[in-house]
Tab-separated table of C-alpha atoms and ligand atoms in Angstrom:
chain	number	residue	atom	x	y	z
A	1	UNK	CA	-27.063	-32.502	-33.127
A	2	UNK	CA	-30.484	-30.907	-33.566
A	3	UNK	CA	-30.661	-27.391	-34.902
A	4	UNK	CA	-31.851	-24.716	-32.499
A	5	UNK	CA	-31.002	-21.177	-31.402
A	6	UNK	CA	-27.746	-22.350	-29.800
A	7	UNK	CA	-26.505	-24.227	-32.866
A	8	UNK	CA	-27.178	-21.095	-34.944
A	9	UNK	CA	-25.356	-18.852	-32.440
A	10	UNK	CA	-22.300	-21.166	-32.722
A	11	UNK	CA	-22.483	-20.873	-36.507
A	12	UNK	CA	-22.588	-17.060	-36.236
A	13	UNK	CA	-19.728	-17.037	-33.712
A	14	UNK	CA	-17.446	-18.716	-36.268
A	15	UNK	CA	-18.084	-15.759	-38.620
A	16	UNK	CA	-16.721	-13.215	-36.118
A	17	UNK	CA	-17.667	-9.603	-35.275
A	18	UNK	CA	-19.404	-8.986	-38.562
A	19	UNK	CA	-22.164	-11.459	-37.661
A	20	UNK	CA	-22.323	-11.416	-33.844
A	21	UNK	CA	-21.142	-9.170	-30.997
A	22	UNK	CA	-21.653	-9.144	-27.225
A	23	UNK	CA	-22.698	-6.471	-24.737
A	24	UNK	CA	-21.497	-7.349	-21.238
A	25	UNK	CA	-22.600	-4.207	-19.363
A	26	UNK	CA	-26.149	-4.005	-18.076
A	27	UNK	CA	-28.723	-2.464	-20.427
A	28	UNK	CA	-32.269	-1.271	-19.847
A	29	UNK	CA	-34.811	-3.296	-21.862
A	30	UNK	CA	-36.771	-0.042	-22.227
A	31	UNK	CA	-35.256	1.580	-25.369
A	32	UNK	CA	-31.545	1.126	-24.489
A	33	UNK	CA	-31.246	-2.441	-25.784
A	34	UNK	CA	-32.864	-1.701	-29.130
A	35	UNK	CA	-30.977	1.611	-29.479
A	36	UNK	CA	-27.653	-0.270	-29.352
A	37	UNK	CA	-28.834	-2.254	-32.381
A	38	UNK	CA	-30.142	0.868	-34.158
A	39	UNK	CA	-26.823	2.645	-33.545
A	40	UNK	CA	-24.908	-0.263	-35.095
A	41	UNK	CA	-27.326	-0.140	-38.026
A	42	UNK	CA	-26.714	3.600	-38.414
A	43	UNK	CA	-23.005	2.754	-38.805
A	44	UNK	CA	-23.801	0.191	-41.484
A	45	UNK	CA	-23.270	-2.779	-39.137
A	46	UNK	CA	-25.820	-5.565	-38.745
A	47	UNK	CA	-24.425	-8.119	-36.271
A	48	UNK	CA	-26.608	-10.215	-33.994
A	49	UNK	CA	-26.199	-8.747	-30.505
A	50	UNK	CA	-26.054	-10.837	-27.334
A	51	UNK	CA	-26.851	-8.901	-24.148
A	52	UNK	CA	-25.578	-10.678	-21.024
A	53	UNK	CA	-27.339	-8.484	-18.463
A	54	UNK	CA	-30.733	-6.940	-18.937
A	55	UNK	CA	-32.103	-4.846	-16.093
A	56	UNK	CA	-34.844	-6.548	-14.110
A	57	UNK	CA	-34.278	-10.109	-15.364
A	58	UNK	CA	-31.751	-12.909	-14.986
A	59	UNK	CA	-32.313	-13.951	-18.601
A	60	UNK	CA	-29.963	-12.734	-21.377
A	61	UNK	CA	-31.299	-11.393	-24.689
A	62	UNK	CA	-30.114	-12.020	-28.232
A	63	UNK	CA	-31.469	-9.905	-31.058
A	64	UNK	CA	-30.845	-8.920	-34.709
A	65	UNK	CA	-30.396	-12.614	-35.609
A	66	UNK	CA	-32.050	-12.236	-39.022
A	67	UNK	CA	-30.804	-8.749	-39.901
A	68	UNK	CA	-29.078	-9.666	-43.172
A	69	UNK	CA	-29.755	-12.090	-46.010
A	70	UNK	CA	-26.169	-13.336	-45.460
A	71	UNK	CA	-27.181	-14.589	-41.999
A	72	UNK	CA	-30.213	-16.343	-43.431
A	73	UNK	CA	-28.048	-17.928	-46.145
A	74	UNK	CA	-25.866	-19.256	-43.319
A	75	UNK	CA	-28.998	-20.526	-41.528
A	76	UNK	CA	-30.082	-22.445	-44.642
A	77	UNK	CA	-26.519	-23.601	-45.422
A	78	UNK	CA	-26.632	-22.032	-48.865
A	79	UNK	CA	-25.100	-19.130	-50.796
A	80	UNK	CA	-26.667	-15.676	-50.931
A	81	UNK	CA	-27.342	-15.902	-54.692
A	82	UNK	CA	-29.312	-19.171	-54.244
A	83	UNK	CA	-31.175	-18.133	-51.079
A	84	UNK	CA	-34.697	-17.503	-52.432
A	85	UNK	CA	-34.531	-20.481	-54.803
A	86	UNK	CA	-33.362	-22.705	-51.924
A	87	UNK	CA	-36.175	-21.502	-49.649
A	88	UNK	CA	-38.729	-22.216	-52.406
A	89	UNK	CA	-37.255	-25.656	-53.181
A	90	UNK	CA	-37.338	-26.734	-49.530
A	91	UNK	CA	-40.810	-25.328	-48.914
A	92	UNK	CA	-42.114	-27.539	-51.705
A	93	UNK	CA	-41.304	-30.631	-49.589
A	94	UNK	CA	-42.637	-30.082	-46.056
A	95	UNK	CA	-41.262	-32.364	-43.318
A	96	UNK	CA	-43.645	-33.732	-40.667
A	97	UNK	CA	-42.969	-32.752	-37.049
A	98	UNK	CA	-41.677	-35.415	-34.631
A	99	UNK	CA	-43.231	-35.668	-31.170
A	100	UNK	CA	-40.662	-36.294	-28.437
A	101	UNK	CA	-41.027	-36.832	-24.682
A	102	UNK	CA	-37.772	-35.249	-23.553
A	103	UNK	CA	-37.715	-31.493	-24.183
A	104	UNK	CA	-35.190	-28.861	-23.030
A	105	UNK	CA	-38.012	-26.303	-22.991
A	106	UNK	CA	-39.588	-28.272	-20.104
A	107	UNK	CA	-36.605	-27.827	-17.722
A	108	UNK	CA	-38.630	-25.224	-15.840
A	109	UNK	CA	-42.437	-25.340	-15.798
A	110	UNK	CA	-44.304	-22.398	-14.309
A	111	UNK	CA	-48.087	-22.513	-14.012
A	112	UNK	CA	-50.725	-20.595	-12.046
A	113	UNK	CA	-49.481	-17.310	-10.597
A	114	UNK	CA	-45.868	-18.378	-11.120
A	115	UNK	CA	-46.352	-18.004	-14.878
A	116	UNK	CA	-45.421	-14.325	-14.640
A	117	UNK	CA	-44.283	-12.414	-17.760
A	118	UNK	CA	-42.310	-10.152	-15.407
A	119	UNK	CA	-39.491	-12.730	-15.223
A	120	UNK	CA	-38.795	-12.239	-18.947
A	121	UNK	CA	-36.578	-9.388	-20.260
A	122	UNK	CA	-39.179	-8.103	-22.722
A	123	UNK	CA	-37.897	-4.952	-24.493
A	124	UNK	CA	-39.686	-1.743	-25.350
A	125	UNK	CA	-38.417	-1.101	-28.861
A	126	UNK	CA	-39.187	2.280	-30.429
A	127	UNK	CA	-39.762	5.728	-28.939
A	128	UNK	CA	-43.577	5.861	-29.144
A	129	UNK	CA	-44.348	2.175	-28.520
A	130	UNK	CA	-47.160	1.731	-26.012
A	131	UNK	CA	-45.018	-0.557	-23.830
A	132	UNK	CA	-42.933	-3.722	-23.911
A	133	UNK	CA	-43.733	-6.048	-26.811
A	134	UNK	CA	-43.028	-9.709	-27.463
A	135	UNK	CA	-42.474	-9.575	-31.233
A	136	UNK	CA	-40.171	-12.483	-32.047
A	137	UNK	CA	-42.355	-15.363	-30.976
A	138	UNK	CA	-43.857	-18.026	-33.189
A	139	UNK	CA	-47.543	-18.200	-32.269
A	140	UNK	CA	-49.219	-21.579	-32.646
A	141	UNK	CA	-52.995	-22.136	-32.698
A	142	UNK	CA	-55.157	-25.006	-33.904
A	143	UNK	CA	-57.829	-24.986	-36.615
A	144	UNK	CA	-60.935	-26.081	-34.674
A	145	UNK	CA	-62.305	-28.005	-37.674
A	146	UNK	CA	-59.251	-29.707	-39.217
A	147	UNK	CA	-57.134	-29.938	-36.053
A	148	UNK	CA	-54.150	-28.655	-38.048
A	149	UNK	CA	-51.753	-26.332	-36.242
A	150	UNK	CA	-51.230	-22.899	-37.783
A	151	UNK	CA	-48.183	-20.766	-36.965
A	152	UNK	CA	-47.247	-17.147	-37.502
A	153	UNK	CA	-45.382	-14.263	-35.941
A	154	UNK	CA	-47.571	-11.751	-34.100
A	155	UNK	CA	-47.053	-8.674	-31.961
A	156	UNK	CA	-47.910	-9.054	-28.286
A	157	UNK	CA	-48.225	-5.942	-26.149
A	158	UNK	CA	-47.578	-6.761	-22.501
A	159	UNK	CA	-50.489	-5.563	-20.336
A	160	UNK	CA	-49.727	-7.216	-17.016
A	161	UNK	CA	-47.990	-10.186	-15.387
A	162	UNK	CA	-50.370	-12.651	-17.039
A	163	UNK	CA	-51.977	-10.821	-19.944
A	164	UNK	CA	-50.651	-9.798	-23.331
A	165	UNK	CA	-52.154	-8.749	-26.638
A	166	UNK	CA	-52.356	-10.846	-29.799
A	167	UNK	CA	-52.654	-8.512	-32.771
A	168	UNK	CA	-54.076	-10.345	-35.780
A	169	UNK	CA	-53.617	-8.879	-39.257
A	170	UNK	CA	-57.006	-9.198	-40.944
A	171	UNK	CA	-55.673	-11.155	-43.916
A	172	UNK	CA	-53.833	-13.776	-41.840
A	173	UNK	CA	-54.985	-17.281	-40.961
A	174	UNK	CA	-55.009	-16.629	-37.218
A	175	UNK	CA	-57.709	-13.988	-37.694
A	176	UNK	CA	-59.935	-16.450	-39.585
A	177	UNK	CA	-59.360	-19.132	-36.919
A	178	UNK	CA	-60.035	-16.707	-34.051
A	179	UNK	CA	-63.284	-15.666	-35.749
A	180	UNK	CA	-64.316	-19.313	-35.949
A	181	UNK	CA	-63.590	-19.907	-32.235
A	182	UNK	CA	-65.504	-16.700	-31.381
A	183	UNK	CA	-68.529	-17.811	-33.415
A	184	UNK	CA	-68.493	-21.093	-31.508
A	185	UNK	CA	-68.069	-19.155	-28.230
A	186	UNK	CA	-64.964	-21.241	-27.489
A	187	UNK	CA	-61.608	-20.218	-26.071
A	188	UNK	CA	-58.684	-20.347	-28.493
A	189	UNK	CA	-55.564	-21.954	-27.032
A	190	UNK	CA	-52.310	-20.315	-28.131
A	191	UNK	CA	-48.625	-21.017	-27.505
A	192	UNK	CA	-45.811	-18.586	-28.266
A	193	UNK	CA	-42.392	-20.157	-28.909
A	194	UNK	CA	-39.391	-17.903	-28.284
A	195	UNK	CA	-35.788	-18.635	-29.214
A	196	UNK	CA	-35.089	-21.201	-31.915
A	197	UNK	CA	-33.195	-21.638	-35.162
A	198	UNK	CA	-34.234	-18.949	-37.744
A	199	UNK	CA	-35.862	-21.729	-39.798
A	200	UNK	CA	-38.742	-21.804	-37.296
A	201	UNK	CA	-39.554	-18.133	-37.780
A	202	UNK	CA	-39.088	-18.359	-41.577
A	203	UNK	CA	-41.419	-21.364	-41.691
A	204	UNK	CA	-44.005	-19.546	-39.559
A	205	UNK	CA	-43.969	-16.500	-41.858
A	206	UNK	CA	-44.025	-18.530	-45.086
A	207	UNK	CA	-47.157	-18.219	-47.219
A	208	UNK	CA	-47.819	-21.923	-47.422
A	209	UNK	CA	-51.199	-22.672	-49.037
A	210	UNK	CA	-54.119	-23.182	-46.671
A	211	UNK	CA	-54.341	-22.754	-42.914
A	212	UNK	CA	-51.630	-24.723	-41.125
A	213	UNK	CA	-48.464	-26.469	-42.254
A	214	UNK	CA	-45.937	-23.841	-41.178
A	215	UNK	CA	-44.161	-26.089	-38.655
A	216	UNK	CA	-43.725	-28.633	-41.463
A	217	UNK	CA	-42.188	-25.899	-43.648
A	218	UNK	CA	-39.873	-25.118	-40.714
A	219	UNK	CA	-38.810	-28.786	-40.763
A	220	UNK	CA	-38.106	-28.538	-44.489
A	221	UNK	CA	-36.002	-25.411	-43.921
A	222	UNK	CA	-34.170	-27.043	-40.989
A	223	UNK	CA	-33.466	-30.139	-43.064
A	224	UNK	CA	-34.764	-32.275	-40.179
A	225	UNK	CA	-38.158	-32.786	-38.488
A	226	UNK	CA	-39.038	-30.046	-36.034
A	227	UNK	CA	-39.268	-31.768	-32.646
A	228	UNK	CA	-42.434	-30.931	-30.731
A	229	UNK	CA	-43.828	-31.759	-27.325
A	230	UNK	CA	-47.324	-31.378	-25.825
A	231	UNK	CA	-48.007	-28.094	-24.043
A	232	UNK	CA	-48.614	-28.073	-20.270
A	233	UNK	CA	-51.920	-26.214	-20.218
A	234	UNK	CA	-52.891	-26.129	-23.918
A	235	UNK	CA	-53.810	-28.895	-26.349
A	236	UNK	CA	-51.046	-27.891	-28.767
A	237	UNK	CA	-47.699	-29.339	-29.797
A	238	UNK	CA	-44.910	-26.824	-29.172
A	239	UNK	CA	-41.269	-26.772	-30.350
A	240	UNK	CA	-39.262	-28.899	-27.903
A	241	UNK	CA	-35.949	-27.133	-28.505
A	242	UNK	CA	-37.292	-23.589	-28.047
A	243	UNK	CA	-35.815	-21.479	-25.267
A	244	UNK	CA	-39.149	-20.335	-23.819
A	245	UNK	CA	-42.823	-21.178	-24.419
A	246	UNK	CA	-45.637	-18.890	-23.269
A	247	UNK	CA	-48.971	-20.740	-23.168
A	248	UNK	CA	-52.358	-19.129	-22.847
A	249	UNK	CA	-55.901	-18.772	-24.037
A	250	UNK	CA	-57.930	-16.116	-25.821
A	251	UNK	CA	-61.423	-15.812	-24.347
A	252	UNK	CA	-64.206	-14.811	-26.766
A	253	UNK	CA	-65.302	-11.202	-26.332
A	254	UNK	CA	-62.366	-10.153	-24.146
A	255	UNK	CA	-60.619	-7.098	-25.623
A	256	UNK	CA	-57.943	-4.642	-24.552
A	257	UNK	CA	-56.693	-1.374	-26.052
A	258	UNK	CA	-53.620	-2.231	-28.183
A	259	UNK	CA	-50.684	-0.188	-29.512
A	260	UNK	CA	-49.059	1.908	-30.673
A	261	UNK	CA	-46.250	-0.247	-32.034
A	262	UNK	CA	-43.582	0.618	-34.628
A	263	UNK	CA	-44.205	-1.815	-37.478
A	264	UNK	CA	-42.388	-2.893	-40.654
A	265	UNK	CA	-43.554	0.120	-42.740
A	266	UNK	CA	-41.581	2.122	-40.119
A	267	UNK	CA	-44.680	3.859	-38.767
A	268	UNK	CA	-46.535	3.379	-35.502
A	269	UNK	CA	-49.955	1.799	-35.673
A	270	UNK	CA	-52.737	1.207	-33.176
A	271	UNK	CA	-56.250	0.039	-33.928
A	272	UNK	CA	-58.148	0.265	-30.630
A	273	UNK	CA	-59.395	-2.724	-28.618
A	274	UNK	CA	-58.024	-6.105	-29.742
A	275	UNK	CA	-58.189	-9.684	-28.448
A	276	UNK	CA	-55.601	-10.674	-25.872
A	277	UNK	CA	-54.320	-13.830	-24.195
A	278	UNK	CA	-54.394	-14.869	-20.567
A	279	UNK	CA	-51.098	-16.608	-19.777
A	280	UNK	CA	-51.587	-20.077	-18.291
A	281	UNK	CA	-47.997	-21.374	-18.297
A	282	UNK	CA	-44.414	-20.404	-19.060
A	283	UNK	CA	-41.975	-23.234	-19.695
A	284	UNK	CA	-38.288	-22.744	-20.430
A	285	UNK	CA	-34.801	-24.147	-20.449
A	286	UNK	CA	-32.745	-24.185	-17.265
A	287	UNK	CA	-30.678	-21.204	-18.552
A	288	UNK	CA	-32.940	-19.693	-21.221
A	289	UNK	CA	-31.965	-17.044	-23.774
A	290	UNK	CA	-34.688	-14.565	-24.770
A	291	UNK	CA	-34.699	-14.010	-28.538
A	292	UNK	CA	-35.915	-10.579	-29.614
A	293	UNK	CA	-36.466	-8.922	-32.995
A	294	UNK	CA	-35.371	-5.359	-33.716
A	295	UNK	CA	-38.818	-4.077	-34.716
A	296	UNK	CA	-39.158	-1.552	-37.577
A	297	UNK	CA	-35.495	-2.113	-38.483
A	298	UNK	CA	-33.545	-4.404	-40.808
A	299	UNK	CA	-34.079	-7.518	-38.638
A	300	UNK	CA	-37.854	-7.154	-38.970
A	301	UNK	CA	-37.770	-6.518	-42.728
A	302	UNK	CA	-35.280	-9.198	-43.782
A	303	UNK	CA	-36.796	-12.207	-42.010
A	304	UNK	CA	-40.258	-11.419	-43.365
A	305	UNK	CA	-38.798	-10.658	-46.787
A	306	UNK	CA	-37.105	-14.005	-47.347
A	307	UNK	CA	-40.054	-16.096	-46.143
A	308	UNK	CA	-42.393	-14.239	-48.489
A	309	UNK	CA	-40.039	-14.345	-51.494
A	310	UNK	CA	-39.542	-18.088	-51.083
A	311	UNK	CA	-43.275	-18.775	-50.917
A	312	UNK	CA	-44.014	-16.390	-53.797
A	313	UNK	CA	-41.443	-18.009	-56.060
A	314	UNK	CA	-42.941	-21.432	-55.347
A	315	UNK	CA	-46.572	-20.418	-55.695
A	316	UNK	CA	-46.335	-17.959	-58.620
A	317	UNK	CA	-44.454	-20.644	-60.563
A	318	UNK	CA	-47.389	-22.998	-59.990
A	319	UNK	CA	-49.427	-20.548	-62.105
A	320	UNK	CA	-46.738	-19.387	-64.534
A	321	UNK	CA	-43.935	-21.991	-64.784
A	322	UNK	CA	-41.582	-19.656	-66.641
A	323	UNK	CA	-41.119	-17.274	-63.684
A	324	UNK	CA	-37.370	-16.903	-63.167
A	325	UNK	CA	-36.993	-14.879	-59.963
A	326	UNK	CA	-38.909	-12.882	-57.359
A	327	UNK	CA	-37.643	-10.020	-55.221
A	328	UNK	CA	-39.345	-8.017	-52.490
A	329	UNK	CA	-36.941	-5.070	-52.275
A	330	UNK	CA	-36.120	-3.074	-49.154
A	331	UNK	CA	-37.633	0.026	-50.829
A	332	UNK	CA	-41.038	-1.489	-50.047
A	333	UNK	CA	-40.078	-2.699	-46.580
A	334	UNK	CA	-39.466	-6.147	-48.150
A	335	UNK	CA	-43.272	-6.459	-48.314
A	336	UNK	CA	-45.071	-3.803	-50.390
A	337	UNK	CA	-43.119	-3.994	-53.677
A	338	UNK	CA	-42.670	-7.201	-55.642
A	339	UNK	CA	-40.482	-7.625	-58.714
A	340	UNK	CA	-40.980	-10.706	-60.873
A	341	UNK	CA	-38.858	-11.734	-63.863
A	342	UNK	CA	-40.055	-14.283	-66.384
A	343	UNK	CA	-39.504	-15.768	-69.807
A	344	UNK	CA	-42.599	-14.353	-71.415
A	345	UNK	CA	-44.280	-16.650	-73.974
A	346	UNK	CA	-47.637	-15.003	-74.629
A	347	UNK	CA	-49.252	-11.599	-74.180
A	348	UNK	CA	-51.087	-11.184	-70.893
A	349	UNK	CA	-48.987	-13.830	-69.171
A	350	UNK	CA	-47.041	-11.318	-67.043
A	351	UNK	CA	-50.308	-10.068	-65.549
A	352	UNK	CA	-51.233	-13.657	-64.692
A	353	UNK	CA	-47.998	-13.909	-62.669
A	354	UNK	CA	-48.817	-10.610	-60.962
A	355	UNK	CA	-52.356	-11.757	-60.082
A	356	UNK	CA	-50.889	-14.905	-58.526
A	357	UNK	CA	-48.449	-12.862	-56.424
A	358	UNK	CA	-51.221	-10.560	-55.220
A	359	UNK	CA	-53.391	-13.481	-54.131
A	360	UNK	CA	-50.556	-15.095	-52.163
A	361	UNK	CA	-49.372	-12.004	-50.264
A	362	UNK	CA	-51.755	-9.301	-49.062
A	363	UNK	CA	-48.886	-6.936	-48.171
A	364	UNK	CA	-47.972	-6.376	-51.847
A	365	UNK	CA	-49.149	-3.015	-53.196
A	366	UNK	CA	-47.209	-2.959	-56.462
A	367	UNK	CA	-45.994	-5.751	-58.727
A	368	UNK	CA	-43.537	-4.978	-61.513
A	369	UNK	CA	-43.090	-7.799	-64.026
A	370	UNK	CA	-39.968	-7.765	-66.191
A	371	UNK	CA	-38.326	-10.007	-68.802
A	372	UNK	CA	-35.767	-12.630	-67.857
A	373	UNK	CA	-32.814	-10.434	-68.924
A	374	UNK	CA	-33.563	-8.074	-66.010
A	375	UNK	CA	-32.025	-8.870	-62.611
A	376	UNK	CA	-34.862	-8.332	-60.121
A	377	UNK	CA	-32.340	-7.907	-57.298
A	378	UNK	CA	-30.895	-4.855	-59.089
A	379	UNK	CA	-33.532	-2.177	-58.496
A	380	UNK	CA	-32.135	0.417	-60.991
A	381	UNK	CA	-32.326	-2.272	-63.679
A	382	UNK	CA	-35.983	-2.976	-62.827
A	383	UNK	CA	-36.798	0.744	-62.985
A	384	UNK	CA	-34.892	0.975	-66.302
A	385	UNK	CA	-37.232	-1.678	-67.683
A	386	UNK	CA	-40.184	0.469	-66.511
A	387	UNK	CA	-38.611	3.498	-68.200
A	388	UNK	CA	-38.117	1.739	-71.536
A	389	UNK	CA	-40.611	-1.156	-71.864
A	390	UNK	CA	-43.719	0.229	-70.137
A	391	UNK	CA	-46.477	2.667	-71.148
A	392	UNK	CA	-48.984	3.392	-68.414
A	393	UNK	CA	-52.169	3.491	-70.550
A	394	UNK	CA	-51.502	-0.026	-71.875
A	395	UNK	CA	-49.337	-1.687	-69.248
A	396	UNK	CA	-50.684	-0.410	-65.926
A	397	UNK	CA	-53.515	-1.961	-63.943
A	398	UNK	CA	-54.935	-0.044	-60.966
A	399	UNK	CA	-57.101	-2.108	-58.627
A	400	UNK	CA	-58.782	-0.117	-55.862
A	401	UNK	CA	-60.493	-1.536	-52.748
A	402	UNK	CA	-58.349	-4.680	-52.437
A	403	UNK	CA	-57.585	-6.456	-49.202
A	404	UNK	CA	-54.219	-5.043	-48.234
A	405	UNK	CA	-52.482	-4.257	-45.008
A	406	UNK	CA	-53.747	-1.896	-42.334
A	407	UNK	CA	-50.180	-1.201	-41.177
A	408	UNK	CA	-49.704	1.127	-44.198
A	409	UNK	CA	-50.707	4.681	-43.159
A	410	UNK	CA	-52.718	5.333	-46.348
A	411	UNK	CA	-54.752	2.090	-46.101
A	412	UNK	CA	-58.510	2.771	-46.111
A	413	UNK	CA	-61.894	1.319	-45.217
A	414	UNK	CA	-65.272	1.097	-46.946
A	415	UNK	CA	-65.962	4.821	-47.014
A	416	UNK	CA	-62.428	5.743	-48.116
A	417	UNK	CA	-62.183	8.526	-45.525
A	418	UNK	CA	-61.555	6.187	-42.597
A	419	UNK	CA	-58.511	4.016	-41.960
A	420	UNK	CA	-58.971	0.359	-42.856
A	421	UNK	CA	-57.275	-2.697	-44.281
A	422	UNK	CA	-57.630	-1.949	-47.995
A	423	UNK	CA	-55.006	-0.732	-50.442
A	424	UNK	CA	-55.064	0.132	-54.141
A	425	UNK	CA	-52.916	-2.394	-55.959
A	426	UNK	CA	-50.778	-1.688	-59.012
A	427	UNK	CA	-49.505	-4.036	-61.678
A	428	UNK	CA	-46.833	-2.698	-64.008
A	429	UNK	CA	-46.139	-4.959	-66.966
A	430	UNK	CA	-42.658	-3.853	-68.026
A	431	UNK	CA	-42.052	-6.774	-70.383
A	432	UNK	CA	-41.342	-6.424	-74.088
A	433	UNK	CA	-44.057	-7.422	-76.590
A	434	UNK	CA	-43.915	-10.990	-77.899
A	435	UNK	CA	-42.648	-11.559	-81.459
A	436	UNK	CA	-43.468	-10.792	-84.201
A	437	UNK	CA	-43.970	-7.276	-82.737
A	438	UNK	CA	-40.520	-5.677	-83.209
A	439	UNK	CA	-38.560	-4.388	-80.212
A	440	UNK	CA	-35.004	-2.959	-80.302
A	441	UNK	CA	-32.025	-4.851	-78.885
A	442	UNK	CA	-30.303	-3.635	-75.679
A	443	UNK	CA	-27.295	-1.528	-76.637
A	444	UNK	CA	-23.990	-2.942	-75.429
A	445	UNK	CA	-20.572	-4.044	-76.703
A	446	UNK	CA	-20.309	-7.517	-78.322
A	447	UNK	CA	-21.047	-9.988	-75.502
A	448	UNK	CA	-18.538	-12.687	-76.579
A	449	UNK	CA	-15.764	-10.097	-76.595
A	450	UNK	CA	-16.899	-8.763	-73.199
A	451	UNK	CA	-16.676	-12.280	-71.746
A	452	UNK	CA	-13.263	-13.177	-73.179
A	453	UNK	CA	-11.471	-9.842	-72.759
A	454	UNK	CA	-8.931	-9.834	-69.926
A	455	UNK	CA	-8.455	-6.340	-68.436
A	456	UNK	CA	-4.898	-7.031	-67.194
A	457	UNK	CA	-3.888	-7.416	-70.867
A	458	UNK	CA	-4.878	-3.781	-71.413
A	459	UNK	CA	-5.032	-1.581	-68.343
A	460	UNK	CA	-1.980	-0.138	-66.561
A	461	UNK	CA	-1.698	2.664	-63.938
A	462	UNK	CA	-2.125	6.158	-65.454
B	501	LIG	MN1	-51.100	-20.224	-42.004
């Protein structure tokens, strides 16, 4: 059986209440739906939540599908401790898409005025959001020169029955492609795929080199080719096993006020007029499920975190082969902080790894590089390395005016006093000097004794 949203929901169901729960009573898509998820999160619970009845629509909603790394380990059929390594290993071998003629997502085809966003249960997520947002779709566009399809996850503010925003982060491929279409005074076709196996979203977010190739990464993560089918009104191939596809076009010069929207740094952002899409078709399954993402909460952070860590591990290793592990901890929203461990061979090499990370991912503001004895997934250990192996005048690099991410409140523009898309980047080299420069050993009990000692031979109740 092909992998899709439904196969993943069955996998979650086998894990019980910890991974998925159901809400049978009717909920309002405006705030109530997302607040149920936030309330669970407040209690330390992160299940996917399936809402049977959402006010104003006949379509159920499932959300919080990617809220824990455990769920993503399940999605990639691996163990938590191998998750990033597995993502990187699979991404290295992209799998071509397979075009099919028979697609569940074509059960219902709505075009013209019937392609009305009002039939979808699109939630309004956080208190000050400007309105309902589609934020869990995989947006597909085509490079006008190479013909390659590029995919990513974008925020789409709903403006009316047939119009919604397409916010493009300035550093992302879609922005470059949109600029190219605009220069040519051509419309950009776009298709948004909603509801699929998490591998599709992970693939779309991955930082694969060059514009395009994300659907092939999704195939690698699925372990099978992603099946695609031609769109109804756009010259794009769209995922055949998605629940819903929204097709449309972005017309050069057309703009609409966008935002605010609660983003991954857990702040609202709005940037004035932005391009938007005119909806030309909605296709869906006979009984579709709308997949949402709990914006500015764990779901949002975790899915973007894994995709970036996987790509970073793959691509930083291309520059520095001795990189052992990469973490993007939750303290930086799984985006802004990056910890890299490596088996250092020469002086300066840790900075080379940090430069590579910064070129792959614009969201990173601070890279801390540590030796291989430090577990990058243990944040106190990383900060201990900073405390004991780092001196700021020698081991700190401050790089102002770098392309960063405008979603960070302190990001700035050319004149520094206006908001913009630049951040000041930091590299902290917290590795020990290479021999022959002396450096003390870590203090601990004899390691062979620690390994062999059996506590039950010693310890009894007091
Ligand atoms: Mn891309």
